[in-house]
Amino acid sequence: MRSLRTLIVLAGLALAACAVPAPNGDVAPAAPAGADAGPRIKLTGWQTGVRADHPLVGRALLTASGRMVDWPEVSRLIRSADFLLLGEKHDNPDHHLLQARLLADLVDGGRRPGVAWEMIPVDKASALARYLSRPEATPEAMGAAVDWEESGWPDWAIYRPIAKVAMQAGLPQVPGDLTRDDRRSIARAGLGGLSAASAELVAARALWTPELDASLRNELIGSHCGMIPTEIIPRMVNVQRARDVSLALAMVEVATDDGAVLIAGAGHARKDRGVPLYLRVVQPAAKVVSVGIFEVQENMTTPLAYLANYGTGAFDLVLFTPALDTKDPCEALRKHGTARKG
């Protein structure tokens, strides 16, 4: 069995999870038969190609109404947010293209929000700030400035479009995640080792119900294909909750008068028990908008079906992209021997 540290890193990756051409915002005709009627946002420059002809690719679902919406409506929604969370599948470059496009739309609308990154731990804050203050700083080299290659995240190149938008607009950027040492400490000793600010948020236990706890446990079990030992699950729940708190505090820290944007996995972005749960404590009057970016699945053309494991209240908006590949993620976990059944 792999170490607990490896399991924690894989949990973050599973949950969720060169220059690239930017998508454009034209609206094409309604989707073909097999999907609900509604506009399709014409996106170009896809970096992935699996199921690119799927009827949901390039479309946007407004979950409150179950309607497919066009880009102007997407734009209106995200520009109305004080805190905007952009939930990704970490290894899909198209998800980062869409995150960059959404951030660029805010900038085009005259907004200058701060940006918080799940992928950068808080102990890299000084290094990131020093690098961004340099006149010669570039998006290409920002990853190296925070030791991205040692982090275990997918290649910096697929995240670079987001950094490019942020740097060109002069947006403040901060790390959001716990350090590895903090994660290991919480996994061993529980939530008592959190900082005072984080502990205060977690202590708002009225927010954390048995139903939410069970939901997170089930997601962790599912994302690891049922192969994690049962005794480790409570520790993984604690780490996930502590990371959500850290990300919420990072958003509050980096927020400008135009709010803040979070780049993170979809599990952190969900409104029912992710980062927004804690944002509601520290900024109860703020408007929080959460976007989930999903890969399309074969023979799955009903948009709301993608929320079956989340609930329609988990995201305000869902965007659909091609898939990166057809690999079975459970097979990959079995090959790595990350865990045994508990």
Short mmCIF file of C-alpha atoms in Angstrom, two decimals:
data_model
loop_
_atom_site.label_atom_id
_atom_site.label_comp_id
_atom_site.label_asym_id
_atom_site.label_seq_id
_atom_site.Cartn_x
_atom_site.Cartn_y
_atom_site.Cartn_z
CA MET A 1 0.00 0.00 0.00
CA ARG A 2 1.25 3.49 -0.80
CA SER A 3 2.04 5.98 1.93
CA LEU A 4 -0.62 8.26 3.41
CA ARG A 5 1.19 11.21 1.81
CA THR A 6 0.73 9.62 -1.62
CA LEU A 7 -2.95 9.00 -0.92
CA ILE A 8 -3.45 12.63 0.09
CA VAL A 9 -1.78 13.90 -3.08
CA LEU A 10 -3.82 11.52 -5.22
CA ALA A 11 -6.99 12.61 -3.44
CA GLY A 12 -6.36 16.18 -4.51
CA LEU A 13 -5.71 15.11 -8.09
CA ALA A 14 -8.64 12.71 -8.26
CA LEU A 15 -11.13 15.19 -6.90
CA ALA A 16 -11.66 17.24 -9.23
CA ALA A 17 -7.81 15.89 -9.98
CA CYS A 18 3.49 26.58 -25.36
CA ALA A 19 0.87 29.14 -26.39
CA VAL A 20 -2.63 27.86 -26.99
CA PRO A 21 -5.36 29.37 -29.16
CA ALA A 22 -8.14 31.00 -27.17
CA PRO A 23 -11.75 29.90 -27.71
CA ASN A 24 -14.08 32.42 -29.30
CA GLY A 25 -17.58 33.27 -28.20
CA ASP A 26 -19.78 32.84 -31.25
CA VAL A 27 -23.07 31.02 -30.89
CA ALA A 28 -23.74 28.21 -33.34
CA PRO A 29 -27.08 26.55 -34.15
CA ALA A 30 -28.96 24.45 -31.64
CA ALA A 31 -27.45 21.14 -30.61
CA PRO A 32 -28.14 18.07 -32.69
CA ALA A 33 -30.76 15.49 -31.77
CA GLY A 34 -29.94 13.58 -28.60
CA ALA A 35 -29.43 16.61 -26.35
CA ASP A 36 -31.94 19.06 -24.97
CA ALA A 37 -32.68 21.96 -27.30
CA GLY A 38 -30.72 25.12 -26.66
CA PRO A 39 -27.83 27.23 -27.91
CA ARG A 40 -24.36 25.83 -28.39
CA ILE A 41 -21.46 28.11 -27.63
CA LYS A 42 -19.02 27.72 -30.49
CA LEU A 43 -15.61 27.16 -28.94
CA THR A 44 -12.51 26.71 -31.05
CA GLY A 45 -8.98 25.67 -30.25
CA TRP A 46 -9.83 22.47 -28.34
CA GLN A 47 -6.66 20.73 -27.22
CA THR A 48 -8.40 17.40 -26.62
CA GLY A 49 -10.33 15.42 -29.19
CA VAL A 50 -12.07 12.50 -27.52
CA ARG A 51 -15.83 12.76 -28.15
CA ALA A 52 -15.36 16.20 -29.71
CA ASP A 53 -18.51 15.58 -31.78
CA HIS A 54 -20.61 14.89 -28.68
CA PRO A 55 -23.78 17.04 -28.73
CA LEU A 56 -22.97 18.67 -25.38
CA VAL A 57 -19.45 19.80 -26.24
CA GLY A 58 -19.15 23.57 -26.13
CA ARG A 59 -22.44 24.07 -24.35
CA ALA A 60 -23.31 25.74 -21.05
CA LEU A 61 -25.96 24.56 -18.58
CA LEU A 62 -27.57 26.96 -16.12
CA THR A 63 -28.44 24.55 -13.34
CA ALA A 64 -31.07 26.66 -11.58
CA SER A 65 -33.35 26.49 -14.60
CA GLY A 66 -31.95 23.46 -16.41
CA ARG A 67 -31.54 25.66 -19.53
CA MET A 68 -28.72 25.72 -22.02
CA VAL A 69 -27.50 29.31 -22.30
CA ASP A 70 -25.36 31.31 -24.68
CA TRP A 71 -22.15 33.15 -23.93
CA PRO A 72 -23.74 36.55 -23.14
CA GLU A 73 -25.73 34.88 -20.37
CA VAL A 74 -22.64 33.10 -19.11
CA SER A 75 -20.84 36.44 -19.08
CA ARG A 76 -23.62 38.18 -17.18
CA LEU A 77 -23.61 35.47 -14.53
CA ILE A 78 -19.88 35.40 -13.87
CA ARG A 79 -19.59 39.20 -13.89
CA SER A 80 -22.24 39.36 -11.17
CA ALA A 81 -20.08 37.33 -8.76
CA ASP A 82 -18.05 38.62 -5.87
CA PHE A 83 -16.38 35.23 -5.61
CA LEU A 84 -16.13 33.10 -8.74
CA LEU A 85 -14.98 29.49 -8.47
CA LEU A 86 -13.85 27.70 -11.62
CA GLY A 87 -13.87 23.94 -11.03
CA GLU A 88 -11.73 21.85 -13.35
CA LYS A 89 -10.56 18.34 -14.11
CA HIS A 90 -6.88 18.93 -13.51
CA ASP A 91 -5.33 17.13 -16.47
CA ASN A 92 -7.64 18.39 -19.23
CA PRO A 93 -6.06 21.38 -21.02
CA ASP A 94 -9.44 22.50 -22.38
CA HIS A 95 -10.62 23.12 -18.83
CA HIS A 96 -7.78 25.58 -18.37
CA LEU A 97 -8.56 27.21 -21.70
CA LEU A 98 -12.09 27.80 -20.45
CA GLN A 99 -10.88 29.09 -17.10
CA ALA A 100 -8.62 31.54 -18.94
CA ARG A 101 -11.48 32.59 -21.15
CA LEU A 102 -13.81 33.19 -18.22
CA LEU A 103 -11.14 35.22 -16.44
CA ALA A 104 -10.51 37.20 -19.63
CA ASP A 105 -14.24 37.92 -19.89
CA LEU A 106 -14.16 39.53 -16.44
CA VAL A 107 -11.18 41.64 -17.47
CA ASP A 108 -12.88 42.62 -20.73
CA GLY A 109 -15.85 43.75 -18.66
CA GLY A 110 -13.64 46.12 -16.68
CA ARG A 111 -13.20 43.90 -13.63
CA ARG A 112 -9.89 43.27 -11.91
CA PRO A 113 -10.41 40.38 -9.46
CA GLY A 114 -7.67 38.65 -7.51
CA VAL A 115 -6.76 35.07 -8.42
CA ALA A 116 -6.17 32.23 -5.94
CA TRP A 117 -4.55 28.95 -7.04
CA GLU A 118 -5.28 25.56 -5.51
CA MET A 119 -2.14 24.18 -7.14
CA ILE A 120 0.29 26.48 -5.34
CA PRO A 121 0.84 25.92 -1.58
CA VAL A 122 0.87 28.86 0.78
CA ASP A 123 4.55 28.43 1.58
CA LYS A 124 5.26 29.64 -1.97
CA ALA A 125 3.57 32.99 -1.31
CA SER A 126 6.79 34.99 -0.99
CA ALA A 127 8.35 33.36 -4.05
CA LEU A 128 5.27 34.07 -6.14
CA ALA A 129 5.02 37.67 -4.96
CA ARG A 130 8.70 38.30 -5.66
CA TYR A 131 8.42 36.84 -9.14
CA LEU A 132 5.28 38.76 -10.08
CA SER A 133 6.96 42.00 -8.98
CA ARG A 134 9.78 41.56 -11.47
CA PRO A 135 9.42 43.61 -14.67
CA GLU A 136 10.70 40.70 -16.75
CA ALA A 137 8.23 38.19 -15.29
CA THR A 138 6.46 36.03 -17.90
CA PRO A 139 3.64 33.47 -17.73
CA GLU A 140 6.01 30.88 -19.18
CA ALA A 141 8.39 31.12 -16.22
CA MET A 142 5.83 31.60 -13.45
CA GLY A 143 5.59 27.84 -12.88
CA ALA A 144 9.33 27.54 -12.32
CA ALA A 145 9.18 30.40 -9.81
CA VAL A 146 6.92 28.32 -7.55
CA ASP A 147 8.66 24.95 -8.19
CA TRP A 148 5.71 23.66 -10.18
CA GLU A 149 7.59 20.66 -11.60
CA GLU A 150 8.13 19.31 -8.09
CA SER A 151 4.48 19.69 -7.13
CA GLY A 152 3.04 16.63 -8.86
CA TRP A 153 0.46 18.66 -10.79
CA PRO A 154 0.04 18.30 -14.58
CA ASP A 155 2.42 20.24 -16.81
CA TRP A 156 2.52 23.99 -16.19
CA ALA A 157 2.03 24.57 -19.93
CA ILE A 158 -1.66 23.70 -19.71
CA TYR A 159 -2.21 26.17 -16.84
CA ARG A 160 -0.19 28.93 -18.50
CA PRO A 161 -3.16 30.52 -20.36
CA ILE A 162 -4.69 31.42 -16.99
CA ALA A 163 -1.48 33.01 -15.75
CA LYS A 164 -1.15 34.90 -19.03
CA VAL A 165 -4.54 36.56 -18.63
CA ALA A 166 -3.86 37.38 -14.98
CA MET A 167 -0.39 38.80 -15.60
CA GLN A 168 -1.36 40.86 -18.65
CA ALA A 169 -4.19 42.43 -16.65
CA GLY A 170 -2.01 42.96 -13.59
CA LEU A 171 -4.27 40.89 -11.36
CA PRO A 172 -3.00 39.97 -7.89
CA GLN A 173 -2.33 36.25 -7.52
CA VAL A 174 -1.84 34.16 -4.38
CA PRO A 175 -1.33 30.50 -3.47
CA GLY A 176 -4.28 28.80 -1.84
CA ASP A 177 -3.40 25.29 -0.76
CA LEU A 178 -2.03 23.94 2.50
CA THR A 179 1.62 22.95 2.59
CA ARG A 180 2.55 19.29 2.41
CA ASP A 181 3.63 19.40 6.04
CA ASP A 182 0.28 20.84 7.08
CA ARG A 183 -1.58 18.18 5.16
CA ARG A 184 0.48 15.42 6.74
CA SER A 185 -0.05 16.93 10.19
CA ILE A 186 -3.82 17.14 9.72
CA ALA A 187 -3.93 13.60 8.37
CA ARG A 188 -2.14 12.36 11.49
CA ALA A 189 -3.57 14.57 14.21
CA GLY A 190 -6.85 15.93 12.85
CA LEU A 191 -8.04 19.49 12.50
CA GLY A 192 -6.62 20.69 15.80
CA GLY A 193 -3.37 21.71 14.14
CA LEU A 194 -4.97 24.36 11.93
CA SER A 195 -4.11 28.02 12.17
CA ALA A 196 -6.39 30.16 14.34
CA ALA A 197 -8.26 31.60 11.36
CA SER A 198 -8.75 28.19 9.76
CA ALA A 199 -9.75 26.58 13.05
CA GLU A 200 -12.41 29.23 13.60
CA LEU A 201 -13.98 28.37 10.26
CA VAL A 202 -13.87 24.63 10.79
CA ALA A 203 -15.29 25.13 14.28
CA ALA A 204 -18.50 26.44 12.71
CA ARG A 205 -19.73 22.89 13.00
CA ALA A 206 -23.35 23.78 12.39
CA LEU A 207 -22.32 24.04 8.76
CA TRP A 208 -20.94 20.52 8.61
CA THR A 209 -23.78 18.05 8.78
CA PRO A 210 -23.68 14.24 8.80
CA GLU A 211 -25.12 14.39 5.29
CA LEU A 212 -22.22 16.51 4.04
CA ASP A 213 -19.74 14.25 5.77
CA ALA A 214 -21.26 11.18 4.13
CA SER A 215 -21.28 12.94 0.76
CA LEU A 216 -17.57 13.75 0.97
CA ARG A 217 -16.72 10.24 2.15
CA ASN A 218 -18.61 8.75 -0.77
CA GLU A 219 -16.87 11.06 -3.22
CA LEU A 220 -13.46 10.10 -1.86
CA ILE A 221 -14.32 6.41 -2.04
CA GLY A 222 -15.68 6.77 -5.57
CA SER A 223 -12.75 8.81 -6.83
CA HIS A 224 -10.44 6.06 -5.58
CA CYS A 225 -12.58 3.30 -7.05
CA GLY A 226 -13.37 1.83 -3.65
CA MET A 227 -9.75 0.92 -3.07
CA ILE A 228 -8.82 3.08 -0.09
CA PRO A 229 -8.67 1.53 3.37
CA THR A 230 -11.69 2.50 5.43
CA GLU A 231 -9.55 3.66 8.36
CA ILE A 232 -7.91 6.32 6.18
CA ILE A 233 -11.14 7.91 4.96
CA PRO A 234 -11.77 10.12 8.04
CA ARG A 235 -8.24 11.51 7.74
CA MET A 236 -8.75 12.25 4.05
CA VAL A 237 -12.03 14.02 4.90
CA ASN A 238 -10.18 16.21 7.39
CA VAL A 239 -7.51 17.09 4.83
CA GLN A 240 -10.09 17.94 2.18
CA ARG A 241 -12.04 20.17 4.57
CA ALA A 242 -8.89 21.92 5.73
CA ARG A 243 -7.88 22.55 2.13
CA ASP A 244 -11.30 24.04 1.40
CA VAL A 245 -10.85 26.38 4.36
CA SER A 246 -7.38 27.39 3.17
CA LEU A 247 -8.70 28.13 -0.31
CA ALA A 248 -11.59 30.19 1.07
CA LEU A 249 -9.21 32.29 3.16
CA ALA A 250 -6.93 32.76 0.14
CA MET A 251 -9.85 34.09 -1.90
CA VAL A 252 -10.72 36.56 0.84
CA GLU A 253 -7.06 37.60 1.11
CA VAL A 254 -6.59 38.25 -2.61
CA ALA A 255 -10.01 39.80 -3.23
CA THR A 256 -10.01 43.29 -4.71
CA ASP A 257 -12.97 45.61 -5.02
CA ASP A 258 -13.90 43.34 -7.94
CA GLY A 259 -13.75 40.16 -5.89
CA ALA A 260 -11.70 37.02 -6.44
CA VAL A 261 -11.48 33.98 -8.71
CA LEU A 262 -10.44 30.49 -7.61
CA ILE A 263 -8.69 28.03 -9.91
CA ALA A 264 -9.33 24.61 -8.40
CA GLY A 265 -10.70 21.14 -8.86
CA ALA A 266 -14.44 20.72 -9.19
CA GLY A 267 -14.67 19.08 -5.76
CA HIS A 268 -13.40 22.24 -4.10
CA ALA A 269 -15.70 24.47 -6.16
CA ARG A 270 -18.99 22.77 -5.31
CA LYS A 271 -21.32 25.07 -3.39
CA ASP A 272 -22.86 22.58 -0.99
CA ARG A 273 -19.73 21.52 0.90
CA GLY A 274 -16.65 22.95 -0.81
CA VAL A 275 -14.97 26.33 -0.55
CA PRO A 276 -18.28 28.28 -0.82
CA LEU A 277 -19.44 26.73 2.46
CA TYR A 278 -16.70 28.65 4.26
CA LEU A 279 -16.98 31.79 2.15
CA ARG A 280 -20.53 32.09 3.44
CA VAL A 281 -19.16 32.34 6.97
CA VAL A 282 -16.54 35.02 6.36
CA GLN A 283 -18.41 36.95 3.66
CA PRO A 284 -22.12 36.21 4.19
CA ALA A 285 -23.33 39.06 1.95
CA ALA A 286 -21.08 38.19 -0.99
CA LYS A 287 -22.43 36.62 -4.14
CA VAL A 288 -20.71 33.31 -4.85
CA VAL A 289 -20.90 31.75 -8.32
CA SER A 290 -19.52 28.29 -8.95
CA VAL A 291 -18.71 26.86 -12.38
CA GLY A 292 -18.11 23.16 -12.97
CA ILE A 293 -16.26 22.15 -16.14
CA PHE A 294 -17.04 18.57 -17.13
CA GLU A 295 -15.76 16.18 -19.77
CA VAL A 296 -18.55 14.65 -21.86
CA GLN A 297 -19.22 10.95 -21.48
CA GLU A 298 -20.12 8.47 -24.19
CA ASN A 299 -23.88 7.92 -24.62
CA MET A 300 -24.63 10.52 -21.95
CA THR A 301 -26.39 13.43 -23.60
CA THR A 302 -28.79 14.62 -20.88
CA PRO A 303 -27.05 17.62 -19.27
CA LEU A 304 -28.49 17.25 -15.77
CA ALA A 305 -27.34 13.62 -15.69
CA TYR A 306 -23.81 14.91 -15.17
CA LEU A 307 -24.89 16.27 -11.82
CA ALA A 308 -26.25 12.96 -10.55
CA ASN A 309 -23.31 12.52 -8.18
CA TYR A 310 -23.30 16.18 -7.15
CA GLY A 311 -26.85 17.47 -6.99
CA THR A 312 -28.10 20.40 -9.03
CA GLY A 313 -27.16 22.84 -6.27
CA ALA A 314 -23.46 22.03 -6.43
CA PHE A 315 -22.76 24.40 -9.34
CA ASP A 316 -24.47 27.43 -10.80
CA LEU A 317 -23.11 26.75 -14.26
CA VAL A 318 -21.72 23.67 -16.02
CA LEU A 319 -19.57 23.84 -19.15
CA PHE A 320 -18.93 20.75 -21.29
CA THR A 321 -15.68 19.89 -23.08
CA PRO A 322 -14.23 16.98 -25.02
CA ALA A 323 -12.53 14.30 -22.95
CA LEU A 324 -8.80 13.94 -22.60
CA ASP A 325 -8.79 10.19 -23.21
CA THR A 326 -10.81 7.02 -22.80
CA LYS A 327 -8.66 5.49 -20.09
CA ASP A 328 -10.31 3.90 -17.08
CA PRO A 329 -9.07 5.92 -14.05
CA CYS A 330 -9.73 2.95 -11.79
CA GLU A 331 -7.35 0.84 -13.86
CA ALA A 332 -4.67 3.48 -13.39
CA LEU A 333 -5.17 3.41 -9.63
CA ARG A 334 -5.01 -0.39 -9.61
CA LYS A 335 -1.73 -0.30 -11.52
CA HIS A 336 -0.25 2.13 -9.03
CA GLY A 337 -1.41 -0.02 -6.14
CA THR A 338 -2.40 3.05 -4.21
CA ALA A 339 -4.55 1.25 -1.71
CA ARG A 340 -6.26 -1.95 -0.68
CA LYS A 341 -9.94 -2.45 -0.03
CA GLY A 342 -10.87 -1.77 3.58
#
